[in-house]
mmCIF file of C-alpha atoms and ligand atoms in Angstrom:
data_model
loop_
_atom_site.group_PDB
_atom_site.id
_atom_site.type_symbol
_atom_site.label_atom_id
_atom_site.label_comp_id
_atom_site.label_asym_id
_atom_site.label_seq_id
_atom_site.Cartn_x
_atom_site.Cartn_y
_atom_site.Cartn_z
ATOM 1 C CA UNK A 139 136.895 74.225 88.460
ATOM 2 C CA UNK A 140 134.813 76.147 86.325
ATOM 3 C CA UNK A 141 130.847 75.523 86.656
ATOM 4 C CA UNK A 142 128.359 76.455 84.243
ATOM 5 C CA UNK A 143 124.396 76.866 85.473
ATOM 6 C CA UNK A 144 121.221 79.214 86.425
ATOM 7 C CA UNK A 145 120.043 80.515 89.467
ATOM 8 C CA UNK A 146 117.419 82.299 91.495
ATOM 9 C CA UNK A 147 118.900 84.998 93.730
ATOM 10 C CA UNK A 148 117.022 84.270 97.337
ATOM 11 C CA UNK A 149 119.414 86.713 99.231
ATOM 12 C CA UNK A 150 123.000 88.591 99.333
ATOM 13 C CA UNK A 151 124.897 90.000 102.033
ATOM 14 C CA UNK A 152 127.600 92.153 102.268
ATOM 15 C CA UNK A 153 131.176 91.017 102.649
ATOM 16 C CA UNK A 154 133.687 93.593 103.836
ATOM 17 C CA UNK A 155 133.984 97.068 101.963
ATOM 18 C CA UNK A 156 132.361 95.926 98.394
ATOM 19 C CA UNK A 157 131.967 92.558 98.619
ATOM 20 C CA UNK A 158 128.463 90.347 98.372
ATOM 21 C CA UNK A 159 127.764 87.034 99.123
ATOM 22 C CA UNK A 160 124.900 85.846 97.034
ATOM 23 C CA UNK A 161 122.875 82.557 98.037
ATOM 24 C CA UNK A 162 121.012 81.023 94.790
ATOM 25 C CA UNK A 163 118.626 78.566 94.333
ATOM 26 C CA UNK A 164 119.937 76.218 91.533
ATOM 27 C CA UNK A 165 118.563 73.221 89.745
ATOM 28 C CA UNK A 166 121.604 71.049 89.732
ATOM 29 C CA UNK A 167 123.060 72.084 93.346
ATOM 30 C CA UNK A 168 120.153 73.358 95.482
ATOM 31 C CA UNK A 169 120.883 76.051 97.626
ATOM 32 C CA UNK A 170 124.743 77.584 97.154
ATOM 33 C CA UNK A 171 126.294 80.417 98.242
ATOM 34 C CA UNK A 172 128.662 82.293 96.177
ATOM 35 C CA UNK A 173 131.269 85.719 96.460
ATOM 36 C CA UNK A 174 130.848 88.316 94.079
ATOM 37 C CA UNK A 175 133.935 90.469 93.673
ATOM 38 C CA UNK A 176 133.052 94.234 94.217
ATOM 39 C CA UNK A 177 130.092 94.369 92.448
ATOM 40 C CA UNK A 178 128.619 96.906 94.071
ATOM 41 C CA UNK A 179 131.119 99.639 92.721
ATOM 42 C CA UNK A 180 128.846 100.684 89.877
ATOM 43 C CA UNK A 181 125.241 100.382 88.346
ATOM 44 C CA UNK A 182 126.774 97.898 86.188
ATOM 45 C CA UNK A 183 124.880 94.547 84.585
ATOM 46 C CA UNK A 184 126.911 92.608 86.922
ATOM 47 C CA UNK A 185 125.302 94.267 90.087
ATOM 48 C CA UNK A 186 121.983 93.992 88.421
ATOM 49 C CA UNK A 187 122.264 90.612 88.288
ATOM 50 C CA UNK A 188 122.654 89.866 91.447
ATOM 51 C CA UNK A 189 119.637 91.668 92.687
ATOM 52 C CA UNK A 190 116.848 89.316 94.729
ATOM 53 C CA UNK A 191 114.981 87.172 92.466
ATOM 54 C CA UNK A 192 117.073 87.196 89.252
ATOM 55 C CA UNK A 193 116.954 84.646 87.238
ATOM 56 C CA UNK A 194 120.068 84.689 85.691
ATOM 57 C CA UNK A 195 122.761 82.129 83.625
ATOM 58 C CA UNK A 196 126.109 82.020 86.038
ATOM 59 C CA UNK A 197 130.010 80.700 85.791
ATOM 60 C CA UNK A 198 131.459 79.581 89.164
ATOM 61 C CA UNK A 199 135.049 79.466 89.739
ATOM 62 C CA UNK A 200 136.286 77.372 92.730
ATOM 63 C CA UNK A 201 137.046 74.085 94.414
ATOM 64 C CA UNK A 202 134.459 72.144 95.980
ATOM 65 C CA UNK A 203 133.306 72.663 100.063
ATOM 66 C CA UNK A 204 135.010 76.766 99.627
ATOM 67 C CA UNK A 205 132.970 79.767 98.999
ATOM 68 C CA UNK A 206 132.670 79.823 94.752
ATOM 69 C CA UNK A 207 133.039 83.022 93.090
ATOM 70 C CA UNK A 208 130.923 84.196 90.616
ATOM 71 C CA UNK A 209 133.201 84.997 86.972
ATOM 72 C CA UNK A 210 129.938 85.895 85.286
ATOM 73 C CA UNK A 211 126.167 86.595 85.650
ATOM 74 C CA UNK A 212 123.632 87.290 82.582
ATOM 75 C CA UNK A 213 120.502 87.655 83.316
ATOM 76 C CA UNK A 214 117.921 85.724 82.111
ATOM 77 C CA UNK A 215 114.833 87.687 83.814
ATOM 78 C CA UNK A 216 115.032 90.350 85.826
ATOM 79 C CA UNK A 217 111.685 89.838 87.781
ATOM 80 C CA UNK A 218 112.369 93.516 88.804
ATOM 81 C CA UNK A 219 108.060 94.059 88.933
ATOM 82 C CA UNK A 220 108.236 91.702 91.849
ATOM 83 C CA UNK A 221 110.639 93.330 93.942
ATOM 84 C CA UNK A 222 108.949 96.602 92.989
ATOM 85 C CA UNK A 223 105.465 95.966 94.925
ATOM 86 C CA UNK A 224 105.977 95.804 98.080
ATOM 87 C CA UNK A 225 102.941 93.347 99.092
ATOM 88 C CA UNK A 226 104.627 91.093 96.227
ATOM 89 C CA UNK A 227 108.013 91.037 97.484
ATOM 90 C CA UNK A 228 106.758 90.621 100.919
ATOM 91 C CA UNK A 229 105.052 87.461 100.099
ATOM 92 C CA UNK A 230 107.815 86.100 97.987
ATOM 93 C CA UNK A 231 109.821 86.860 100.767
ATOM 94 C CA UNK A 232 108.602 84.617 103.087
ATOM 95 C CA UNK A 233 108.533 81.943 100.458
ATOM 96 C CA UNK A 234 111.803 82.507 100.208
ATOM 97 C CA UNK A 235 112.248 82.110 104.099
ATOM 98 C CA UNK A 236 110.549 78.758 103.743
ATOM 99 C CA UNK A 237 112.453 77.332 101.362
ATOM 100 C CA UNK A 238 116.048 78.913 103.332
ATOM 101 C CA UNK A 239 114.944 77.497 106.221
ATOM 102 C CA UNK A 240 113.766 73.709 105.543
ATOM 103 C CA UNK A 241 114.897 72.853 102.683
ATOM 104 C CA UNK A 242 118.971 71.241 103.008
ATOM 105 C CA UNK A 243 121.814 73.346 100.784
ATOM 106 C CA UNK A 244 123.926 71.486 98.185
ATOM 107 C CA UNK A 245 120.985 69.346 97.091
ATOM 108 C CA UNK A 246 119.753 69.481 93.401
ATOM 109 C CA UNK A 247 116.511 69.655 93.072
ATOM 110 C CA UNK A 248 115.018 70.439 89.878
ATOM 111 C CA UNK A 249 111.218 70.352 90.632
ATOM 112 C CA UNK A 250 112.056 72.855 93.285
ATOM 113 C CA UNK A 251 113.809 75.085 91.140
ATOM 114 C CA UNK A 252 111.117 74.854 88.295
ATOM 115 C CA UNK A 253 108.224 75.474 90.912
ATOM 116 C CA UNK A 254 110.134 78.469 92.031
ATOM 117 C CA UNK A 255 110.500 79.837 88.728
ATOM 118 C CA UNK A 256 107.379 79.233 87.412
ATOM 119 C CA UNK A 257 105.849 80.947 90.266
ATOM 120 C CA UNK A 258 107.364 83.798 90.507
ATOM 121 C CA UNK A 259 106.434 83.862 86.649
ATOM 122 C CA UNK A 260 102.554 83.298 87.675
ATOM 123 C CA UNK A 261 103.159 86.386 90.105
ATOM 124 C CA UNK A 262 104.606 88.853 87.881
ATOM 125 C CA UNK A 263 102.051 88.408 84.839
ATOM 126 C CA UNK A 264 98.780 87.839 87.499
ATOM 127 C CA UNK A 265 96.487 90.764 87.982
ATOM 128 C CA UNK A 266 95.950 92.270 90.679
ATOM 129 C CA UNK A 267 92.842 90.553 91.968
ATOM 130 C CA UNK A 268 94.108 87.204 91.567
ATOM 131 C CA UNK A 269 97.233 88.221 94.106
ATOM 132 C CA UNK A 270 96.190 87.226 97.298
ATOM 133 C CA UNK A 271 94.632 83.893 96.640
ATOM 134 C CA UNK A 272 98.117 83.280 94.499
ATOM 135 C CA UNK A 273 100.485 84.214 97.202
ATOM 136 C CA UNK A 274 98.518 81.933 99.984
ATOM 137 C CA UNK A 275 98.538 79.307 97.235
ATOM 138 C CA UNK A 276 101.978 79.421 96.626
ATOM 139 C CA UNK A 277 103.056 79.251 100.073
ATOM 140 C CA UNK A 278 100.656 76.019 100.243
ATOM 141 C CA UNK A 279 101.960 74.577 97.592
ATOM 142 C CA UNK A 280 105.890 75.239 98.182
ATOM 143 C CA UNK A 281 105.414 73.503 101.749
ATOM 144 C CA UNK A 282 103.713 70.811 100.334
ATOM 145 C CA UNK A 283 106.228 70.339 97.569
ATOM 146 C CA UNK A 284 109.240 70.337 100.179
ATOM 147 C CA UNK A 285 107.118 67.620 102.496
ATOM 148 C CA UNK A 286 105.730 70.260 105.095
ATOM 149 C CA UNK A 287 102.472 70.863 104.551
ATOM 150 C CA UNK A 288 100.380 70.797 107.532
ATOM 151 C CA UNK A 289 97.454 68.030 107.829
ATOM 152 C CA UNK A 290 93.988 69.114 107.228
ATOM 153 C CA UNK A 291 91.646 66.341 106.390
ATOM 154 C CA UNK A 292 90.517 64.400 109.128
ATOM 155 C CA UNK A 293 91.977 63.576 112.340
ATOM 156 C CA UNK A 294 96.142 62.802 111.646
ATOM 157 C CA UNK A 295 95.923 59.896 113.935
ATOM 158 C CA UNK A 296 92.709 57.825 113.258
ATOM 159 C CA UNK A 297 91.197 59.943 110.129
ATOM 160 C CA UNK A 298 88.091 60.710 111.935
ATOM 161 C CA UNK A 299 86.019 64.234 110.725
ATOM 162 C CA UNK A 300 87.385 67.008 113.022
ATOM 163 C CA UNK A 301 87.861 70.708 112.320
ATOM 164 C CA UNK A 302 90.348 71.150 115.001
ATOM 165 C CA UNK A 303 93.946 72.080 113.895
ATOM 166 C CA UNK A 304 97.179 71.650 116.116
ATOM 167 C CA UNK A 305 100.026 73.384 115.203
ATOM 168 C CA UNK A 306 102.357 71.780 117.233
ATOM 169 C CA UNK A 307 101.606 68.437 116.109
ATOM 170 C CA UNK A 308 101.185 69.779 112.246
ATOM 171 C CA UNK A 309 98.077 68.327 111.822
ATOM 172 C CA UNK A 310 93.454 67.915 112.494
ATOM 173 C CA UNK A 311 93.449 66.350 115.314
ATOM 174 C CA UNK A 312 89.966 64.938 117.008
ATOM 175 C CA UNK A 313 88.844 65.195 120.260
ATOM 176 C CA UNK A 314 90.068 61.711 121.523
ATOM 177 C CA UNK A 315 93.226 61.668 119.882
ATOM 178 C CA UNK A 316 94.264 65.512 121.003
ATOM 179 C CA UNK A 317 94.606 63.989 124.545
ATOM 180 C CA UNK A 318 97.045 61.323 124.497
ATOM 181 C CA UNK A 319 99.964 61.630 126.788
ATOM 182 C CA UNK A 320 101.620 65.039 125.955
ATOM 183 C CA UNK A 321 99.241 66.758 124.179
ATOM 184 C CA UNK A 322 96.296 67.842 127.390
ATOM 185 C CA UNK A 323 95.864 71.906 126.788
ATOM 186 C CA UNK A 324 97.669 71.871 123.364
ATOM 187 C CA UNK A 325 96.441 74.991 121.797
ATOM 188 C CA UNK A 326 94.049 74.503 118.607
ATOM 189 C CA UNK A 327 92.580 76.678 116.363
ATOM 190 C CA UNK A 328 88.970 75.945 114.709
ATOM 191 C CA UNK A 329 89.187 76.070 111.033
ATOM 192 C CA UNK A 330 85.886 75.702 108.663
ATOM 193 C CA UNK A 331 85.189 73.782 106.042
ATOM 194 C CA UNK A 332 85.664 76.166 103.149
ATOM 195 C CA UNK A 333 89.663 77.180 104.319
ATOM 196 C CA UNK A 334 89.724 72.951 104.326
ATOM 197 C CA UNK A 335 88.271 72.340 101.029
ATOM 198 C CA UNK A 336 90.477 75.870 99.630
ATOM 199 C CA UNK A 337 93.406 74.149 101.182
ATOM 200 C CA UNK A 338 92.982 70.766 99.221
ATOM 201 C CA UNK A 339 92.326 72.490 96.073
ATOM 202 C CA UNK A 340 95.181 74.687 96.420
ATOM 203 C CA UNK A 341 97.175 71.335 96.615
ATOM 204 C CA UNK A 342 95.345 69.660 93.707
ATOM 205 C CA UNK A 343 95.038 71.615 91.196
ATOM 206 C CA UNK A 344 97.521 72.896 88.720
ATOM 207 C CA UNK A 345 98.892 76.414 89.960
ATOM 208 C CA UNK A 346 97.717 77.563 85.921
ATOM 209 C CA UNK A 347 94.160 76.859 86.794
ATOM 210 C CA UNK A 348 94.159 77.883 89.971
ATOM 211 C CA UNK A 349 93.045 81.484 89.581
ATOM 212 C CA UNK A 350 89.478 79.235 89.379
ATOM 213 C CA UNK A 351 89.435 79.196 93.096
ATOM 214 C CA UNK A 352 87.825 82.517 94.605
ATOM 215 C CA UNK A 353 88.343 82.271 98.068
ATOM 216 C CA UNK A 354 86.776 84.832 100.733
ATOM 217 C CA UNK A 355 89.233 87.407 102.230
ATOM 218 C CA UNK A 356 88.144 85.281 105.481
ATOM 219 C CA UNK A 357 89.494 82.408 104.662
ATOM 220 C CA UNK A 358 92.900 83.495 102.971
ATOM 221 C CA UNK A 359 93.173 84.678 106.587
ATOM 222 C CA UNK A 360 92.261 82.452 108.022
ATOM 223 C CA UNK A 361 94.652 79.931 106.377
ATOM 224 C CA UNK A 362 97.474 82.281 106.180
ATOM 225 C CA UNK A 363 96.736 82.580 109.981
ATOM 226 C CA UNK A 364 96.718 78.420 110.356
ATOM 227 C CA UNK A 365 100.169 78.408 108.006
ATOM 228 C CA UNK A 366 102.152 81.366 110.352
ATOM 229 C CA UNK A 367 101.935 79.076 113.473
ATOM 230 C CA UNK A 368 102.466 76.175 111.430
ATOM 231 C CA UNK A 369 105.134 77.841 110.540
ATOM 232 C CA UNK A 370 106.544 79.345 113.918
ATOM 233 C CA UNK A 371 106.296 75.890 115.433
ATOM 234 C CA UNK A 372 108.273 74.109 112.665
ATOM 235 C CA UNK A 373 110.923 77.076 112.442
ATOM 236 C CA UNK A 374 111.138 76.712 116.478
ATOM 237 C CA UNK A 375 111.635 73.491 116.665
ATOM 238 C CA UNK A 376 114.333 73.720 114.111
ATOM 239 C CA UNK A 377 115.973 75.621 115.499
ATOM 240 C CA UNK A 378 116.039 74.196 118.835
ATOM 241 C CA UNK A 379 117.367 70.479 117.337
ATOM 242 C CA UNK A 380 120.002 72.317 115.061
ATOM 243 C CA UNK A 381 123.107 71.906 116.770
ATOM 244 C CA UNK A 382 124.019 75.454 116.172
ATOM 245 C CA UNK A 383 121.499 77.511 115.690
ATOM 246 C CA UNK A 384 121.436 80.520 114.331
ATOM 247 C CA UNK A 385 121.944 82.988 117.635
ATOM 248 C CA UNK A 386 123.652 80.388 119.751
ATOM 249 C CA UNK A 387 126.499 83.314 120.987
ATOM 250 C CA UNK A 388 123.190 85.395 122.621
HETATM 251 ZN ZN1 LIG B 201 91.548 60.918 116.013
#
């Protein structure tokens, strides 16, 4: 069966002596994996294509629940400036990571796969000193988009005012509430109210408008601080309730 569609390029592998196995983020399938015969043998349009981040147009040959194989790739846009600055690519990276990591493969989704796009659009055309608010924002945004974004306003169990955030319950927390049965010690960081009202912005607002928010370098750390052990607690604990995770022969 012959398939006909576009994809991102979030990662390829090698497979045997010339082989690549290139995972894409689609609009009408989700996350797939494909096989690309040998294209690795020359610099040829065919390898270029399959470089990290391409957007490209792709035919699939093969039978449903088996490895596809890609019969042709043309790329659409390169989004080579990306993978060519490092702090970029690092940041995509990770967005990348998110979106490998929680969001299901074989499921269309075309909001994600026109939020991906028109990101990594916003990140290849922004200047320089819009870049780090952009990447935090886009990391916000993507987890909030896939249902992960962590609480921030108000206590996640009785909406009291609290500035107290818990990673591993995802959420503010206040006093009274951090201490029911499970949760004495949990560790908490103490966020202020600008990385809370940058945060609900960053939600809000159209990502075209949102080089109008001028955060401090404190609190893009700070929230990119909050969203790592987010993060590392919701990666964790995926990990531990897959039924075979990734490292289970260690
Ligand atoms: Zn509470």
């Amino acid at each position: 069966m012959l398939t006909r569609t576009e994809g991102i390029v979030l990662k390829t592998k090698k497979y045997g002596e010339a082989d690549l196995i290139v995972t894409y983020l689609t609009p009408d399938k989700g996350i797939i994996a494909a096989f690309a015969k040998s294209p690795r043998k020359t610099k040829s349009k065919f390898g270029s294509s399959l470089e990290p981040l391409t957007h490209s147009k792709i035919s699939l040959m093969g039978k449903e629940q088996s490895l596809a194989r890609i019969t042709q790739s043309d790329i659409i846009t390169p989004f080579n400036q990306i993978r060519e600055n490092y702090s970029d690519f690092v940041n995509v990276s990770k967005l990348v990571e998110i979106l490998m990591s929680l969001t299901p493969e074989n499921t269309p989704n075309r909001k994600l796969f026109a939020f991906m796009l028109s990101i990594l659009q916003f990140i290849k055309t922004a200047g320089q000193e819009q870049k780090d608010p952009l990447h935090i924002i886009c990391r916000i945004r993507l987890l909030a988009l896939i249902g992960y974004a962590p609480r921030l306003s108000g206590c996640g169990r009785c909406g009291g005012s609290t500035l107290d955030f818990y990673p591993d319950a995802g959420t503010t927390l206040c006093r009274k509430c951090a201490v029911t049965p499970g949760h004495e010690g949990s560790p908490f960081m103490r966020i202020n109210n600008k990385a809370i009202h940058f945060y609900a912005h960053s939600i809000e607002w159209p990502i075209n408008i949102s080089n109008r928010l001028k955060p401090g370098a404190d609190t893009i750390s700070e929230l990119a601080g909050l969203l790592d052990k987010h993060l590392g607690y919701l990666l964790s604990k995926k990990l531990h309730s897959s039924k075979f995770p990734a490292g289970s022969s260690r």
